[in-house]
Amino acid sequence: MAKLFDCITEELQEFIAAQHIFFVGSAPLSSTGHVNLSPKGLESFRILSSNRVGYLDLTGSGNETSAHLQENGRITFLFCAFQEPAKILRLYGQGYTIVAGSPEWDAFAPLFPPLPGGRQIIIADIERVQTSCGFGVPLYEYQGQRDTLVNWATKKGEQGVKEYQQQKNLTSIDGLPTPLSNLP
């Protein structure tokens, strides 16, 4: 049975800290647009207060979340236990993107690991916190974080990553602009 909370309680904060993966969901306003659901890891998620969270978003082949946030702000985070006890946690909120080089970047970046390829920070004010049983989630054993993305960004170098972002990260798959498209 689902339980609702006014904020991310200390118990839920401990649950989040114990998870090695989280999922980010967003969608455009268009009924024909694509819903985005992305798995994230690398210890990039932070609880900033009982109703505010953020994560360091690394360069990838798309930039859907950022485009959707710029258009409508809606975002959902999902955490699920892959070990006992079973639990699912969803955080619903309104978010925005902070790009490297902006004044807010300097305030938030030190809160996250200094990972190569970091392109933006996603901040969300959480309006609804909900748990559910998670009994249908299979058990998995954690083996470790992949280093592929970090190695890729390191090999490309800072300039190579910026060029990649200019080629692949300026619009969503539905053609929505991302905050990176506003950079010089």
Tab-separated table of C-alpha atoms in Angstrom:
chain	number	residue	atom	x	y	z
A	1	MET	CA	0.000	0.000	0.000
A	2	ALA	CA	1.300	3.436	-0.962
A	3	LYS	CA	2.189	5.938	1.741
A	4	LEU	CA	2.425	9.697	1.222
A	5	PHE	CA	4.830	12.017	3.025
A	6	ASP	CA	5.112	15.804	3.211
A	7	CYS	CA	8.868	15.646	2.772
A	8	ILE	CA	11.833	13.311	2.432
A	9	THR	CA	12.047	12.013	5.989
A	10	GLU	CA	15.309	10.925	7.622
A	11	GLU	CA	14.319	7.284	7.099
A	12	LEU	CA	13.702	7.919	3.396
A	13	GLN	CA	16.973	9.831	3.128
A	14	GLU	CA	18.760	6.748	4.492
A	15	PHE	CA	16.936	4.580	1.958
A	16	ILE	CA	18.034	6.871	-0.895
A	17	ALA	CA	21.639	6.869	0.326
A	18	ALA	CA	21.680	3.058	0.268
A	19	GLN	CA	20.624	2.827	-3.407
A	20	HIS	CA	23.237	2.624	-6.171
A	21	ILE	CA	20.852	3.514	-8.991
A	22	PHE	CA	17.976	5.918	-9.443
A	23	PHE	CA	15.673	6.662	-12.347
A	24	VAL	CA	14.625	10.067	-13.688
A	25	GLY	CA	11.345	10.517	-15.543
A	26	SER	CA	10.193	13.525	-17.545
A	27	ALA	CA	7.910	14.268	-20.481
A	28	PRO	CA	7.125	17.069	-22.902
A	29	LEU	CA	3.726	18.752	-22.911
A	30	SER	CA	2.907	17.398	-26.373
A	31	SER	CA	0.721	14.295	-26.357
A	32	THR	CA	2.813	12.936	-29.216
A	33	GLY	CA	6.123	13.669	-27.482
A	34	HIS	CA	8.307	10.958	-26.014
A	35	VAL	CA	8.304	10.196	-22.300
A	36	ASN	CA	11.859	9.921	-21.008
A	37	LEU	CA	13.046	7.490	-18.340
A	38	SER	CA	16.764	7.398	-17.566
A	39	PRO	CA	18.775	5.294	-15.102
A	40	LYS	CA	21.521	7.151	-13.248
A	41	GLY	CA	24.329	6.171	-10.913
A	42	LEU	CA	27.911	7.126	-10.033
A	43	GLU	CA	26.849	8.489	-6.639
A	44	SER	CA	25.624	11.645	-8.389
A	45	PHE	CA	22.365	12.214	-6.421
A	46	ARG	CA	22.190	14.594	-3.471
A	47	ILE	CA	19.470	15.485	-0.970
A	48	LEU	CA	19.756	19.239	-0.516
A	49	SER	CA	16.915	19.591	2.007
A	50	SER	CA	13.816	17.674	3.027
A	51	ASN	CA	12.036	18.993	-0.103
A	52	ARG	CA	14.897	19.656	-2.528
A	53	VAL	CA	17.187	17.279	-4.392
A	54	GLY	CA	19.699	17.450	-7.203
A	55	TYR	CA	22.001	15.361	-9.303
A	56	LEU	CA	25.043	15.893	-11.468
A	57	ASP	CA	24.002	15.050	-15.013
A	58	LEU	CA	26.770	13.637	-17.179
A	59	THR	CA	27.096	14.028	-20.927
A	60	GLY	CA	25.191	11.362	-22.793
A	61	SER	CA	23.708	10.679	-26.192
A	62	GLY	CA	20.559	12.660	-25.394
A	63	ASN	CA	19.444	15.518	-23.177
A	64	GLU	CA	15.740	14.849	-22.739
A	65	THR	CA	15.335	15.697	-19.045
A	66	SER	CA	16.883	19.111	-19.468
A	67	ALA	CA	14.683	19.929	-22.477
A	68	HIS	CA	11.540	18.795	-20.667
A	69	LEU	CA	12.412	20.794	-17.552
A	70	GLN	CA	12.972	23.904	-19.623
A	71	GLU	CA	9.555	23.424	-21.250
A	72	ASN	CA	7.416	22.453	-18.241
A	73	GLY	CA	9.499	21.698	-15.139
A	74	ARG	CA	7.924	18.305	-14.355
A	75	ILE	CA	10.235	15.600	-13.028
A	76	THR	CA	9.931	12.316	-11.137
A	77	PHE	CA	12.674	10.337	-9.408
A	78	LEU	CA	12.301	6.655	-8.645
A	79	PHE	CA	14.373	4.591	-6.238
A	80	CYS	CA	13.759	0.898	-5.697
A	81	ALA	CA	15.395	-1.620	-3.422
A	82	PHE	CA	17.012	-4.520	-5.240
A	83	GLN	CA	17.816	-6.139	-1.892
A	84	GLU	CA	15.622	-6.731	1.141
A	85	PRO	CA	13.535	-5.119	2.470
A	86	ALA	CA	11.479	-4.330	-0.620
A	87	LYS	CA	10.508	-0.691	-1.216
A	88	ILE	CA	9.858	1.783	-4.019
A	89	LEU	CA	10.174	5.537	-3.480
A	90	ARG	CA	8.973	8.197	-5.899
A	91	LEU	CA	9.779	11.885	-5.613
A	92	TYR	CA	7.562	14.168	-7.711
A	93	GLY	CA	8.549	17.742	-8.288
A	94	GLN	CA	9.365	20.769	-10.359
A	95	GLY	CA	12.912	21.075	-11.580
A	96	TYR	CA	15.343	23.185	-13.507
A	97	THR	CA	18.776	22.878	-15.060
A	98	ILE	CA	21.960	24.620	-13.987
A	99	VAL	CA	24.590	24.724	-16.728
A	100	ALA	CA	28.337	24.864	-16.219
A	101	GLY	CA	29.606	28.423	-16.106
A	102	SER	CA	26.427	29.909	-14.619
A	103	PRO	CA	26.577	31.643	-11.209
A	104	GLU	CA	24.499	28.844	-9.636
A	105	TRP	CA	26.983	26.253	-10.934
A	106	ASP	CA	29.681	27.586	-8.606
A	107	ALA	CA	27.330	27.263	-5.635
A	108	PHE	CA	26.111	23.720	-6.400
A	109	ALA	CA	29.014	21.968	-8.175
A	110	PRO	CA	31.086	21.432	-4.983
A	111	LEU	CA	28.226	19.289	-3.600
A	112	PHE	CA	28.757	16.640	-6.288
A	113	PRO	CA	31.643	14.365	-7.236
A	114	PRO	CA	34.021	15.986	-9.756
A	115	LEU	CA	33.258	13.586	-12.610
A	116	PRO	CA	34.563	14.180	-16.136
A	117	GLY	CA	31.780	14.984	-18.584
A	118	GLY	CA	29.518	16.741	-16.075
A	119	ARG	CA	27.331	18.921	-18.309
A	120	GLN	CA	24.670	20.251	-15.962
A	121	ILE	CA	23.095	19.939	-12.552
A	122	ILE	CA	19.419	19.149	-12.228
A	123	ILE	CA	17.693	20.657	-9.174
A	124	ALA	CA	14.144	19.725	-8.161
A	125	ASP	CA	11.784	21.032	-5.522
A	126	ILE	CA	9.823	18.009	-4.335
A	127	GLU	CA	6.060	18.374	-3.965
A	128	ARG	CA	5.028	14.758	-3.380
A	129	VAL	CA	6.891	11.901	-1.695
A	130	GLN	CA	5.374	8.451	-2.046
A	131	THR	CA	6.463	4.930	-1.159
A	132	SER	CA	5.006	1.641	-2.314
A	133	CYS	CA	5.734	-1.990	-1.513
A	134	GLY	CA	8.176	-2.978	-4.255
A	135	PHE	CA	7.293	-6.643	-3.847
A	136	GLY	CA	7.443	-7.183	-7.616
A	137	VAL	CA	11.011	-5.840	-7.947
A	138	PRO	CA	13.524	-8.686	-8.363
A	139	LEU	CA	16.517	-9.135	-6.100
A	140	TYR	CA	19.883	-8.184	-7.605
A	141	GLU	CA	23.369	-8.143	-6.201
A	142	TYR	CA	25.317	-4.902	-6.629
A	143	GLN	CA	28.724	-5.409	-8.238
A	144	GLY	CA	29.914	-1.838	-8.695
A	145	GLN	CA	29.590	1.264	-10.825
A	146	ARG	CA	30.577	1.149	-14.490
A	147	ASP	CA	33.517	3.342	-15.417
A	148	THR	CA	32.726	3.450	-19.149
A	149	LEU	CA	31.150	6.936	-19.205
A	150	VAL	CA	33.862	8.478	-17.034
A	151	ASN	CA	36.592	6.873	-19.176
A	152	TRP	CA	34.873	8.076	-22.356
A	153	ALA	CA	34.728	11.684	-21.084
A	154	THR	CA	38.327	11.540	-19.851
A	155	LYS	CA	39.541	10.250	-23.214
A	156	LYS	CA	37.569	12.912	-25.152
A	157	GLY	CA	38.878	15.695	-22.941
A	158	GLU	CA	37.022	18.850	-21.975
A	159	GLN	CA	36.996	20.312	-25.503
A	160	GLY	CA	35.958	16.993	-27.068
A	161	VAL	CA	33.051	16.667	-24.630
A	162	LYS	CA	31.910	20.227	-25.425
A	163	GLU	CA	31.996	19.452	-29.152
A	164	TYR	CA	29.977	16.278	-28.548
A	165	GLN	CA	27.408	18.251	-26.545
A	166	GLN	CA	27.119	20.755	-29.417
A	167	GLN	CA	26.439	17.879	-31.813
A	168	LYS	CA	24.107	15.739	-29.672
A	169	ASN	CA	22.713	17.661	-26.675
A	170	LEU	CA	21.162	20.914	-27.934
A	171	THR	CA	17.671	19.529	-28.603
A	172	SER	CA	15.511	16.654	-27.424
A	173	ILE	CA	14.422	13.839	-29.728
A	174	ASP	CA	11.168	15.793	-30.170
A	175	GLY	CA	13.062	18.944	-31.185
A	176	LEU	CA	12.730	20.856	-27.906
A	177	PRO	CA	15.708	23.099	-27.117
A	178	THR	CA	17.835	22.381	-24.054
A	179	PRO	CA	19.558	24.976	-21.858
A	180	LEU	CA	22.835	23.987	-23.552
A	181	SER	CA	21.488	25.523	-26.766
A	182	ASN	CA	21.616	28.937	-25.068
A	183	LEU	CA	25.342	28.770	-24.334
A	184	PRO	CA	27.836	30.753	-26.428
